[in-house]
Short mmCIF file of C-alpha atoms in Angstrom, two decimals:
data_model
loop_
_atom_site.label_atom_id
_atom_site.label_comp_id
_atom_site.label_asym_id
_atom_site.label_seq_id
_atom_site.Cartn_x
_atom_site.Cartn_y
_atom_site.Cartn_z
CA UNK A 1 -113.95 -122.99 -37.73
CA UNK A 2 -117.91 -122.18 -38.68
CA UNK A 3 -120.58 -122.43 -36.25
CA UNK A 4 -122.40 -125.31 -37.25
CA UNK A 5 -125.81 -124.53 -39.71
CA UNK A 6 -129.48 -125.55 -38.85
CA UNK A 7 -130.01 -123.46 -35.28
CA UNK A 8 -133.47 -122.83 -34.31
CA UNK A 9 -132.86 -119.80 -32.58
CA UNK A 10 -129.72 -117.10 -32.72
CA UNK A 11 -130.19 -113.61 -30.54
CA UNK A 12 -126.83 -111.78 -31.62
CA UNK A 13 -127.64 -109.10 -28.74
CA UNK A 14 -126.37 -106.16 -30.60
CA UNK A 15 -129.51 -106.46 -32.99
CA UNK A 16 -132.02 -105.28 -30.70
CA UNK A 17 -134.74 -103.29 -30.97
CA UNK A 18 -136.02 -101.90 -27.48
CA UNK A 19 -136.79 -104.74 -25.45
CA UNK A 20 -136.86 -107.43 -28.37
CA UNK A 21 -133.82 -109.55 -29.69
CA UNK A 22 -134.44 -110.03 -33.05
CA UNK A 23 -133.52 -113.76 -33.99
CA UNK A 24 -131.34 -114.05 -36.96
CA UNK A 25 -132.33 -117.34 -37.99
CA UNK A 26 -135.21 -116.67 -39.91
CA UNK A 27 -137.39 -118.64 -37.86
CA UNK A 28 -139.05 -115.35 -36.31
CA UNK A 29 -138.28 -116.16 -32.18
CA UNK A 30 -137.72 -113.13 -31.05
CA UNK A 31 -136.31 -113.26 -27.38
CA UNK A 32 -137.25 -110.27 -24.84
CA UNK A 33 -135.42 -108.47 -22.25
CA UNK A 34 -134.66 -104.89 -20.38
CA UNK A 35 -131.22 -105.69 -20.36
CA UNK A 36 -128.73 -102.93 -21.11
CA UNK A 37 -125.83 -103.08 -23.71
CA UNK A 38 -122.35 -104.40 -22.97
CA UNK A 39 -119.93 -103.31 -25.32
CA UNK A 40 -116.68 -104.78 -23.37
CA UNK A 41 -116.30 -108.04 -25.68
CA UNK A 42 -113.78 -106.91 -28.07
CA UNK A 43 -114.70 -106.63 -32.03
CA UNK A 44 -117.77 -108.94 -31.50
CA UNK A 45 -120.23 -106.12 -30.97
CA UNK A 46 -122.34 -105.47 -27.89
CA UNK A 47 -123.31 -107.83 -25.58
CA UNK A 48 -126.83 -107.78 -23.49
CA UNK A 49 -125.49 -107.09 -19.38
CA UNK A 50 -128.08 -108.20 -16.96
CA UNK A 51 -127.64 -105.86 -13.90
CA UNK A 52 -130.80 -106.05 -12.40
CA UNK A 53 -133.40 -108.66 -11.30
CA UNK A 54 -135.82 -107.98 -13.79
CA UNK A 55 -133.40 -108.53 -16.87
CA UNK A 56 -133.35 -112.11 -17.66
CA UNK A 57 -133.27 -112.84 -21.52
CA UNK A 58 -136.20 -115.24 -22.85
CA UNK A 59 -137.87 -116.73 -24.80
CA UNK A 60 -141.26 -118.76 -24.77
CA UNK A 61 -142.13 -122.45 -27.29
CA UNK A 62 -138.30 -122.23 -28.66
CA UNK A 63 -138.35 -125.80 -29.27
CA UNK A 64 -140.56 -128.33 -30.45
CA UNK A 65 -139.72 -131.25 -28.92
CA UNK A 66 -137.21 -131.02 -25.76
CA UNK A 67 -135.11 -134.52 -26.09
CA UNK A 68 -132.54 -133.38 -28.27
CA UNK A 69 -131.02 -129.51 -28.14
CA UNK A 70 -127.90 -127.45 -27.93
CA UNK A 71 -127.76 -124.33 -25.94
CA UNK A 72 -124.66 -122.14 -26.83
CA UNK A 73 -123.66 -118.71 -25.66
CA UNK A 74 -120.43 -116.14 -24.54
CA UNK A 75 -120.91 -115.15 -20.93
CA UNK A 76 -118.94 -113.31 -18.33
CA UNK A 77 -120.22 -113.66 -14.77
CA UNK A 78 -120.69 -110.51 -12.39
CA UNK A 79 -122.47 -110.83 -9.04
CA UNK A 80 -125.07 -111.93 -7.88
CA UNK A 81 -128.32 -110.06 -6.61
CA UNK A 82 -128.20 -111.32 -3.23
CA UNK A 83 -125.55 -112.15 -0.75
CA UNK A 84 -126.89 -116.17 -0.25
CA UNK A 85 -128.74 -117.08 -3.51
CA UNK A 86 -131.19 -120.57 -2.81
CA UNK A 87 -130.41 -123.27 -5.52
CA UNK A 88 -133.31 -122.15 -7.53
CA UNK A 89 -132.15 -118.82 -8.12
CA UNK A 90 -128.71 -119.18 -9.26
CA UNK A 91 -129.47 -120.31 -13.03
CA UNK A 92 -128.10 -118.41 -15.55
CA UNK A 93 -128.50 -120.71 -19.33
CA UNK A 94 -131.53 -123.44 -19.95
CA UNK A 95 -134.82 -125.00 -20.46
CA UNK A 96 -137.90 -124.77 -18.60
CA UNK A 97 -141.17 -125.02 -18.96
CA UNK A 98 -142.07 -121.75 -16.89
CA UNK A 99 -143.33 -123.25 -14.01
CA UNK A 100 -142.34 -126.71 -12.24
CA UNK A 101 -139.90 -128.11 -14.36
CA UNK A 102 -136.63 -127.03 -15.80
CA UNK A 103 -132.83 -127.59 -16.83
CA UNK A 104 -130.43 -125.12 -16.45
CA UNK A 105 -126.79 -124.76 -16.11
CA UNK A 106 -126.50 -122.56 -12.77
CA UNK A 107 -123.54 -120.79 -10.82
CA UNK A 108 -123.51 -121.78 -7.37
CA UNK A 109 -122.56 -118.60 -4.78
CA UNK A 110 -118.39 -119.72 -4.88
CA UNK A 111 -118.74 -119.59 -8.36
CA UNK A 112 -118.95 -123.38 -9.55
CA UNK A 113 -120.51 -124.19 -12.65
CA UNK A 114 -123.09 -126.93 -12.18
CA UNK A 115 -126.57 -128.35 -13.70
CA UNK A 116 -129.92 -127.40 -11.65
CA UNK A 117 -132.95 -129.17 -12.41
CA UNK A 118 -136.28 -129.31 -10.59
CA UNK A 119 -138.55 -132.62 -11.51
CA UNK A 120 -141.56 -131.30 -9.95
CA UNK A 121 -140.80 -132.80 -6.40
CA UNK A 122 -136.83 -131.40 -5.77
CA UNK A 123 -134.27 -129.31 -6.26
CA UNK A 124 -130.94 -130.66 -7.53
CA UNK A 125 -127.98 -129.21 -7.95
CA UNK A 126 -124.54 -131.25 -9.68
CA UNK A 127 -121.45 -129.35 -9.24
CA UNK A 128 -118.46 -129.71 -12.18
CA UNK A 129 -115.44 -128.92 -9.82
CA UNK A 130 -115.19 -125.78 -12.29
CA UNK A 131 -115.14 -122.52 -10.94
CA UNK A 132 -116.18 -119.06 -13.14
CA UNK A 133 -114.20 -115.98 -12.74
CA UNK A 134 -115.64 -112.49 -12.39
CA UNK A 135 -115.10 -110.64 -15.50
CA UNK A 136 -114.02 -113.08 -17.74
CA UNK A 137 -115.88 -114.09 -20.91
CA UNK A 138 -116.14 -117.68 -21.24
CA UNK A 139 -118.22 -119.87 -23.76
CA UNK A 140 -120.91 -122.21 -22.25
CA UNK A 141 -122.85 -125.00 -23.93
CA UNK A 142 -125.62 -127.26 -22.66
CA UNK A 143 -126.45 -130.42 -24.79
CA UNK A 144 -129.39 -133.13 -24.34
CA UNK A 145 -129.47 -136.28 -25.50
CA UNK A 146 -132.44 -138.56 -24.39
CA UNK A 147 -132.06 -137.58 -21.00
CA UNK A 148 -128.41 -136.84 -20.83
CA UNK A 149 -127.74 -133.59 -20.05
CA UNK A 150 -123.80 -132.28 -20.51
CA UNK A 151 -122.30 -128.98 -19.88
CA UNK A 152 -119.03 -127.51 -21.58
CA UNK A 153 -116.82 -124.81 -20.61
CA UNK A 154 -114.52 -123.20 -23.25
CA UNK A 155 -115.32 -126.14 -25.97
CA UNK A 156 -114.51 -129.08 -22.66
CA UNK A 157 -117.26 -131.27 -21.14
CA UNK A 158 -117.32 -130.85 -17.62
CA UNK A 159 -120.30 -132.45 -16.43
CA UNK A 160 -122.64 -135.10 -17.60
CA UNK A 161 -125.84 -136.17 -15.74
CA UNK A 162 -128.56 -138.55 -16.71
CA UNK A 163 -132.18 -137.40 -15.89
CA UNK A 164 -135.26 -138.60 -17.20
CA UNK A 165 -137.89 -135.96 -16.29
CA UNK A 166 -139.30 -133.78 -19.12
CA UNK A 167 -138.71 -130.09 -19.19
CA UNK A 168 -140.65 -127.28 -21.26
CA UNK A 169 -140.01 -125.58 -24.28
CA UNK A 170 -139.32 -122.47 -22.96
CA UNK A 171 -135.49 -120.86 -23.28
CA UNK A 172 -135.00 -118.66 -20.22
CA UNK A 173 -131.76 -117.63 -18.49
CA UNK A 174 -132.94 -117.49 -15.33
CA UNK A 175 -135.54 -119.64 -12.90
CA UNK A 176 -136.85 -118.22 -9.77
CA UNK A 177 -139.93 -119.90 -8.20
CA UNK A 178 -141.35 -121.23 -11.43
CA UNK A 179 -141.03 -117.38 -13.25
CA UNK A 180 -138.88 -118.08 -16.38
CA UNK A 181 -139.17 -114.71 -17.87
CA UNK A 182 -137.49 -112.13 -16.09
CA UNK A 183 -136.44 -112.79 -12.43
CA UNK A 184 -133.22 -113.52 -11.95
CA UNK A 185 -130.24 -112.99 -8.83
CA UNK A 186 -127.28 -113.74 -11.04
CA UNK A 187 -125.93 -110.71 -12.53
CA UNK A 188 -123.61 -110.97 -15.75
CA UNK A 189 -123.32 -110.71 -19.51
CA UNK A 190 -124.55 -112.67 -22.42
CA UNK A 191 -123.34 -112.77 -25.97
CA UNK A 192 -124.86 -114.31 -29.28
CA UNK A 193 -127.08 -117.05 -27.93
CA UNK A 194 -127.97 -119.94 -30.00
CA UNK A 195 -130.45 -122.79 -30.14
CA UNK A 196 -130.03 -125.89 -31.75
CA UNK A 197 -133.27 -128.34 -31.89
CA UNK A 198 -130.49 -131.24 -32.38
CA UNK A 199 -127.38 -132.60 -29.82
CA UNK A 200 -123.91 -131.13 -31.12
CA UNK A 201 -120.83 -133.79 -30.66
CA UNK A 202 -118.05 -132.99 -28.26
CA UNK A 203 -116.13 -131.68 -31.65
CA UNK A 204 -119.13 -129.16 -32.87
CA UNK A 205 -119.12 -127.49 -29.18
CA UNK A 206 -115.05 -127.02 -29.69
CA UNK A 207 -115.61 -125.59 -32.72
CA UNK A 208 -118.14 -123.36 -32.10
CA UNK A 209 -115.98 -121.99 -29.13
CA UNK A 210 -112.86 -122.11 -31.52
CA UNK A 211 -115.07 -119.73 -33.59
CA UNK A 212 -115.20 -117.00 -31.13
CA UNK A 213 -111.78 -117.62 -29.54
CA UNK A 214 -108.83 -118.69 -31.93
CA UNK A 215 -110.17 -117.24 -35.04
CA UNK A 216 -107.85 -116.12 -37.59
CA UNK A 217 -108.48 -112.49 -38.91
CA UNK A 218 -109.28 -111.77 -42.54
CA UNK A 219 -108.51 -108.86 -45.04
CA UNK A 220 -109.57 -108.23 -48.66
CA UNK A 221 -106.73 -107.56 -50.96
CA UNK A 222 -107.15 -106.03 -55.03
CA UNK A 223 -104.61 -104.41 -57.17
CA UNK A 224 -101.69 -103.59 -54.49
CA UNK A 225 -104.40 -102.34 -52.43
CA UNK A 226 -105.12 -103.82 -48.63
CA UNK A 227 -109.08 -103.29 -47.10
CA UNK A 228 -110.85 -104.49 -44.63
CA UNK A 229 -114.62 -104.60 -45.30
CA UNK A 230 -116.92 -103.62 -42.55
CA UNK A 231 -121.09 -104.36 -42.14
CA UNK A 232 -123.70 -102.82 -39.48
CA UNK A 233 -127.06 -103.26 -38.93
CA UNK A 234 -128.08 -100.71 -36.52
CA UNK A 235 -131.53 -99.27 -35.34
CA UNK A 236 -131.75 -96.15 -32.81
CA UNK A 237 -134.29 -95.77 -30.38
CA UNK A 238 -134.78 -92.93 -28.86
CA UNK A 239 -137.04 -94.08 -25.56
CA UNK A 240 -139.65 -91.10 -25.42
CA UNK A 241 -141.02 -89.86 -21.97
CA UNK A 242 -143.13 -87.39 -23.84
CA UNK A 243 -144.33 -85.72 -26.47
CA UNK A 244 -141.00 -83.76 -26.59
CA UNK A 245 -139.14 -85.53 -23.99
CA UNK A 246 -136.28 -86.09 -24.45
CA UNK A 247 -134.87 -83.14 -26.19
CA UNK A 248 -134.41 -82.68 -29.81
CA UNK A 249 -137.02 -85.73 -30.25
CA UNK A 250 -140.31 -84.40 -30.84
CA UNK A 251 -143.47 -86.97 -31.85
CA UNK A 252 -146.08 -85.52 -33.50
CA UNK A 253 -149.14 -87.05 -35.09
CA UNK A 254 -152.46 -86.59 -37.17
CA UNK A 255 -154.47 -87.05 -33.92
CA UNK A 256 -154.76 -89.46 -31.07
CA UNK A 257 -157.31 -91.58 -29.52
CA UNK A 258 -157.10 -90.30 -26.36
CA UNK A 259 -153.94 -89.28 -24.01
CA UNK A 260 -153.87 -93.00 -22.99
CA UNK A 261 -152.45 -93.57 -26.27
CA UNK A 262 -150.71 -90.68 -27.44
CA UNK A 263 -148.12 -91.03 -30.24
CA UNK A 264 -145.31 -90.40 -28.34
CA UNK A 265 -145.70 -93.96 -26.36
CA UNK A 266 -145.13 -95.93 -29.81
CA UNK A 267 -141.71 -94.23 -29.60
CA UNK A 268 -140.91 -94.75 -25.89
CA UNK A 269 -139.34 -98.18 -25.55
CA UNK A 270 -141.85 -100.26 -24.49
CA UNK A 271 -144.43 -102.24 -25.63
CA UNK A 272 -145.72 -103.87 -22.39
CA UNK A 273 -149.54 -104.26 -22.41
CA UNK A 274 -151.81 -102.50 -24.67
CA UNK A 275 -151.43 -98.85 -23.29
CA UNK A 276 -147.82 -98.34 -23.98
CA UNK A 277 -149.32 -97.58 -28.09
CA UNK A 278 -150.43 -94.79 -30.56
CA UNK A 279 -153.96 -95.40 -31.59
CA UNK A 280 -155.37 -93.11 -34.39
CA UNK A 281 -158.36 -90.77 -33.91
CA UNK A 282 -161.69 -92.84 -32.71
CA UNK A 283 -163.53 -93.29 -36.47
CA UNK A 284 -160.23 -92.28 -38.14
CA UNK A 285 -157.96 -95.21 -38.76
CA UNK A 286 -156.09 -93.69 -41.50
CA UNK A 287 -153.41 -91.57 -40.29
CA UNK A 288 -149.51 -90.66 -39.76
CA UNK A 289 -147.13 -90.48 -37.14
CA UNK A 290 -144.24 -88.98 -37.35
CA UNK A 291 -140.75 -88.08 -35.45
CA UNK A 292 -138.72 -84.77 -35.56
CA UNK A 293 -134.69 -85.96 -34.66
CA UNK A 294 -133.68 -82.35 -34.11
CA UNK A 295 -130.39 -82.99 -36.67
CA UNK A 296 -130.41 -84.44 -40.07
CA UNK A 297 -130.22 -88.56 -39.75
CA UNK A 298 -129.91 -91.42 -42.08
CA UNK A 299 -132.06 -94.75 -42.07
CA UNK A 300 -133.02 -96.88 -44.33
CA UNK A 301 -134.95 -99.62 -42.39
CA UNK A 302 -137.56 -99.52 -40.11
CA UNK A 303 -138.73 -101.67 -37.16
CA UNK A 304 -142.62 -101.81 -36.75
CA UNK A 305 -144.26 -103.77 -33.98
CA UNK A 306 -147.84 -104.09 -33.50
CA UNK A 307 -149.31 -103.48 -29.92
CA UNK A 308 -149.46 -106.44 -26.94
CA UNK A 309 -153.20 -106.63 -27.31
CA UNK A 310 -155.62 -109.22 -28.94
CA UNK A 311 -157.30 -107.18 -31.77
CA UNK A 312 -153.53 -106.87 -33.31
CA UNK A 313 -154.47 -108.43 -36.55
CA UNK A 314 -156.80 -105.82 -37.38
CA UNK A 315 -155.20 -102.65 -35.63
CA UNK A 316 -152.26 -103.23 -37.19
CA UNK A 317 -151.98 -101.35 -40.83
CA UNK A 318 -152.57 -102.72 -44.20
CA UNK A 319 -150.14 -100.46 -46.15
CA UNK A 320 -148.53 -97.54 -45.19
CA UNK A 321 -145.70 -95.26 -46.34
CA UNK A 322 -142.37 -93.93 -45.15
CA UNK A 323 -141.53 -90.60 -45.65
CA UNK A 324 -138.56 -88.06 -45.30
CA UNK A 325 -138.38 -84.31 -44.18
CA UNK A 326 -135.82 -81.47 -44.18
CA UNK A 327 -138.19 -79.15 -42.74
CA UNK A 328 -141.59 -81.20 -41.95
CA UNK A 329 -143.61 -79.51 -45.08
CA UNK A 330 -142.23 -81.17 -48.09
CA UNK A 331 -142.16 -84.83 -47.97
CA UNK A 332 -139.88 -87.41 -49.96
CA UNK A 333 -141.45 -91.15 -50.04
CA UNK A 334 -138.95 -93.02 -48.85
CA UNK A 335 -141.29 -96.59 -49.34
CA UNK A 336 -144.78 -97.78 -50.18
CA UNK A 337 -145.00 -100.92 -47.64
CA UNK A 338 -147.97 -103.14 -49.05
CA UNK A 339 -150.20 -106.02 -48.05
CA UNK A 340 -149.32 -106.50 -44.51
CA UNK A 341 -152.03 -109.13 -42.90
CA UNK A 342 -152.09 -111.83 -40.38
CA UNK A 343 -150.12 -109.32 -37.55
CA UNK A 344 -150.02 -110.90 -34.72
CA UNK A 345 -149.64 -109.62 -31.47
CA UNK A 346 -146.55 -107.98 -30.25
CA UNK A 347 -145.42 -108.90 -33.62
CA UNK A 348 -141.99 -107.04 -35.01
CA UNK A 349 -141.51 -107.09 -38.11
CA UNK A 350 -138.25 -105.06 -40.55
CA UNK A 351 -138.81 -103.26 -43.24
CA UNK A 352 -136.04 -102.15 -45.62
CA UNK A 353 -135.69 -99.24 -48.02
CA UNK A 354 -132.96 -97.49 -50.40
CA UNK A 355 -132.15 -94.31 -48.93
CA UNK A 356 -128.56 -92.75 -48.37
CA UNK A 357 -130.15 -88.81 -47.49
CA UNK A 358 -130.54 -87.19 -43.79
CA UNK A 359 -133.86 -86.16 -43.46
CA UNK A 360 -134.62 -84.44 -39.96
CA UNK A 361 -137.98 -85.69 -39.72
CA UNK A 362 -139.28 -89.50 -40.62
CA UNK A 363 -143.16 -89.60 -40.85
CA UNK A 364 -145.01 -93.21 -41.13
CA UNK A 365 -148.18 -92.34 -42.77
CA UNK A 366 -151.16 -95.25 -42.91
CA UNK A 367 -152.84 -95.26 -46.68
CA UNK A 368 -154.67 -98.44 -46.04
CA UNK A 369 -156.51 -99.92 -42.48
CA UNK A 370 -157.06 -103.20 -41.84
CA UNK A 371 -160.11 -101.75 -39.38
CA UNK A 372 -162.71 -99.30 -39.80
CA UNK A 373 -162.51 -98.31 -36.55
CA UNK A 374 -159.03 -97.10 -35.70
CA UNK A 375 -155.48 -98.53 -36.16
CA UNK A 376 -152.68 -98.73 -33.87
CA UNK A 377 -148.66 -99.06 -33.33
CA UNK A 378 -146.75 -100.56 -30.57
CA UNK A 379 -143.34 -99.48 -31.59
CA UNK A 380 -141.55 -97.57 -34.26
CA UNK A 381 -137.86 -97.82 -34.40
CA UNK A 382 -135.81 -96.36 -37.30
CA UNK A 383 -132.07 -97.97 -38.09
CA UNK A 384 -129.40 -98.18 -40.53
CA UNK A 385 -127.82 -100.98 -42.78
CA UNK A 386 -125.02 -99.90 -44.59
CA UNK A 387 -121.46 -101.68 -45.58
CA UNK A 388 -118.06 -100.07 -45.40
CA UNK A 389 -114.71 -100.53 -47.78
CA UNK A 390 -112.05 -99.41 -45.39
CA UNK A 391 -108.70 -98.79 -47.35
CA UNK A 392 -105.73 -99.93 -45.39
CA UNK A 393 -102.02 -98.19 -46.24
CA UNK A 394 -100.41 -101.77 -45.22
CA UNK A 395 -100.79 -105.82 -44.62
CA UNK A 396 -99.11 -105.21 -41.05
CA UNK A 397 -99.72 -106.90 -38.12
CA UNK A 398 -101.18 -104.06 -36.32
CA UNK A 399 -104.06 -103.76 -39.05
CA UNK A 400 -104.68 -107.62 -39.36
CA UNK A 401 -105.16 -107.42 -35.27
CA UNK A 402 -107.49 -104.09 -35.65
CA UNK A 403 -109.06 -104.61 -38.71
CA UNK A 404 -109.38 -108.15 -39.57
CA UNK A 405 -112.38 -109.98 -39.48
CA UNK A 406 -112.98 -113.68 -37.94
CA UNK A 407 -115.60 -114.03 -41.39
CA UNK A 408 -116.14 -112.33 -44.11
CA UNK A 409 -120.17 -111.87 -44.17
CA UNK A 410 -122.96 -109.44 -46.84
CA UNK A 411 -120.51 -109.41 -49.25
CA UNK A 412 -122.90 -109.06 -51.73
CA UNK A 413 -124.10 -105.70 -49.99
CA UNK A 414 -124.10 -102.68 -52.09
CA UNK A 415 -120.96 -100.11 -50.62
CA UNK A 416 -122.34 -97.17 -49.25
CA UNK A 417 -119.20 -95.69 -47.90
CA UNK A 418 -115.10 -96.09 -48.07
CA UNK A 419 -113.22 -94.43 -45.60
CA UNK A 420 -109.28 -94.50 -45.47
CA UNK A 421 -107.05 -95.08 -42.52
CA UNK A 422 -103.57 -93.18 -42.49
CA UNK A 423 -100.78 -93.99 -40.45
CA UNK A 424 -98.04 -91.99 -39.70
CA UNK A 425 -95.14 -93.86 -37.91
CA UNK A 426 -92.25 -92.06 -35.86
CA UNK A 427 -89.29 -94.22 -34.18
CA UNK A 428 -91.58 -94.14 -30.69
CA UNK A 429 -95.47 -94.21 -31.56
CA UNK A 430 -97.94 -95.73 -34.31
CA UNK A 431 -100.89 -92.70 -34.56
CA UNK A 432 -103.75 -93.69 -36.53
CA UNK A 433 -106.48 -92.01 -38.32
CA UNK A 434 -109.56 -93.19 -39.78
CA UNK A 435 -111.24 -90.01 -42.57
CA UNK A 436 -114.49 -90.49 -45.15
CA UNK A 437 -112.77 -89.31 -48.11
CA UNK A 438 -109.48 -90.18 -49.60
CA UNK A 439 -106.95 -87.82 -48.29
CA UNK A 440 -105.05 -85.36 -51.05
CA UNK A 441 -101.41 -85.80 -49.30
CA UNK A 442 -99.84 -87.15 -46.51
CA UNK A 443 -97.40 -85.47 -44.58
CA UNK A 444 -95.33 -87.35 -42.01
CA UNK A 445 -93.74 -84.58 -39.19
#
């Protein structure tokens, strides 16, 4: 089954660049959050675990009109961040509109799954009679319909209530005393979240759970040959301290405003307020900025993100180009990025270039200001895109379960690497071997 088309919002977790989920829908809502990675989900990438009161996952004006939506996620529950949690702390998926109002599905402190909602007046809690267990991933959906709110557990409605009050706009996974964004006593993991501005039927929440549950696994098959076809779309950052902290990383640049914004900080993490930036030399907004990885690395996209401050449509650069190093002296332009107006604030935005070389140093170099006074950068964040052929020796069952894929996705993506997987099989064990160049023999001992 296919998740159904049309979603307003989709955070896939794994695709996140410092504290930002980038959305994958197109529609630029990019959700934030200092959660950490969870990689414990098998084959479905890494999951965002929120361990920690101050790593709730949100995101502000999701929807446009709050009637009719669709929430869906994968979550496993954990603990919560106090021994007796009050009704208003224990949501963990909903709606809200930041301050007195709000929908959520919540987890009360035995574990029951149940809808909170507070109409300005009260808090209400409605229990389903279902109970979560520690460490198990589940998949959760909340619909609306006109005031109909129902809640589903592994693709199965277990609760419908009928409330008329409005809520906000606001997606949030948490709601503690009116604070949407961050807050939150229930501890657990969250995988590929999405938003649908329209009320899925009993049979689109089944499916989209089918879809993650009871897929069937896929391989590509040509000419007697079995492989299974792998894409990632990584970035890397490296969360900077200092100018040379941590070790290899060292951040150099063509001058900085003052130590309040050295370079360093548009490579640390963070983009909270509008210190945590590089701003060019006073007078001086041309400029470059540039990273030293200590060990040759390949990228071939880069995340930019203007600083969380209101003059971000003219800090922010015009044009500016990406360039690679072997030894920091002579340069390789790696991409001429043109014509970039109308940033925003706290703005991220990806750009993409051909490049298959590891350079030990990356330099962003500004050619063109949108100010005459200086220009800054919130964050820099270099990744990688590339898509694997991986040639299989067999159709068995083993490399179906391993190496077969729910969907087949970027097919159209240009094949940067094949790598072969040999198998040598003995009457008591299965040993496996994955190698970036076709082998010249086998030999079987």
């Amino acid at each position: 089954m296919a998740i159904k088309e049309g979603y307003k919002a989709r955070w896939l977790m794994d695709e996140a660049v410092s504290t930002t989920l980038l959305d994958s829908s197109g529609n630029g809502l990019n959700a934030t959050t200092s959660s950490t990675l969870d990689s414990s989900l098998d084959n479905k990438g890494s999951a965002r675990k929120v361990s920690a009161s101050s790593q709730g996952i949100y995101c502000r004006s999701v929807l446009s009109s709050n009637k009719n939506f669709t929430i869906s996620t994968l979550y496993k529950f954990d603990s919560f961040g106090k021994a007796t949690p009050l009704s208003w702390e224990t949501a963990i998926l909903g709606i809200t509109s930041g301050s007195a109002r709000s929908v959520h599905i919540a987890v009360s402190a035995n574990k029951e799954v149940g809808l909170y909602y507070y109409n300005g007046s009260v808090h209400q809690v409605e229990n389903s009679g279902v109970f979560l267990k520690s460490g198990e991933w589940v998949h959760l959906a909340l619909t609306a319909l006109n005031g109909t709110y129902q809640i589903y557990l592994n693709g199965k409605l277990i609760k419908s209530v009928n409330q008329t009050h409005d809520v906000g706009f606001n997606f949030s996974t948490c709601y503690v005393n009116g604070n949407y964004n961050s807050t939150t006593n229930v501890y657990g993991s969250y995988d590929d979240i999405i938003i649908w501005e329209s009320t899925l039927s009993d049979i689109e929440v089944f499916n989209v759970m089918t879809y993650y549950f009871k897929e069937k696994r896929i391989l590509l098959h040509s000419n007697n040959k079995t492989y299974s076809f792998e894409y990632k779309n990584e970035f890397e950052p490296i969360i900077m301290t200092s100018y040379a902290t941590p070790s290899p990383y060292q951040i150099t640049s063509s001058g900085d405003y003052s130590s309040d914004y050295a370079c360093w900080k548009a490579f640390d993490g963070k983009n909270s307020g509008y210190t945590n930036s590089w701003i060019t030399t006073n007078g001086v907004p041309l400029g470059w900025i540039q990273v030293k990885f200590g060990t040759s690395k390949v990228y071939n996209q880069l995340s930019f993100t203007t600083r969380d401050y209101t003059d971000s449509n003219t800090t922010a650069p015009k044009e500016f180009k990406i360039l690679g190093s072997f030894d920091g002296v002579s340069w390789t332009e790696l991409a001429l990025i043109q014509n970039q107006t109308g940033w925003k604030q706290n703005e991220t935005r990806i750009f993409e270039f051909n490049n298959s070389i590891g350079f030990q140093y990356y330099r962003v170099q500004i050619t063109v200001a949108n100010s005459t006074s200086y220009s800054a950068i919130g964050e820099l964040i270099f990744g990688y895109k590339r898509a694997t052929l991986v040639n299989l020796s067999s159709k068995s069952v083993k490399n179906f379960t391993k190496y077969g894929k729910p969907i087949l996705e970027y097919l159209n993506a240009p094949i940067s690497e094949t790598s072969y997987i040999l198998q040598d099989i003995d009457s008591n064990t299965l040993t496996t071997k994955q190698v970036n160049k076709k082998p010249l023999s086998i030999s079987l001992n």
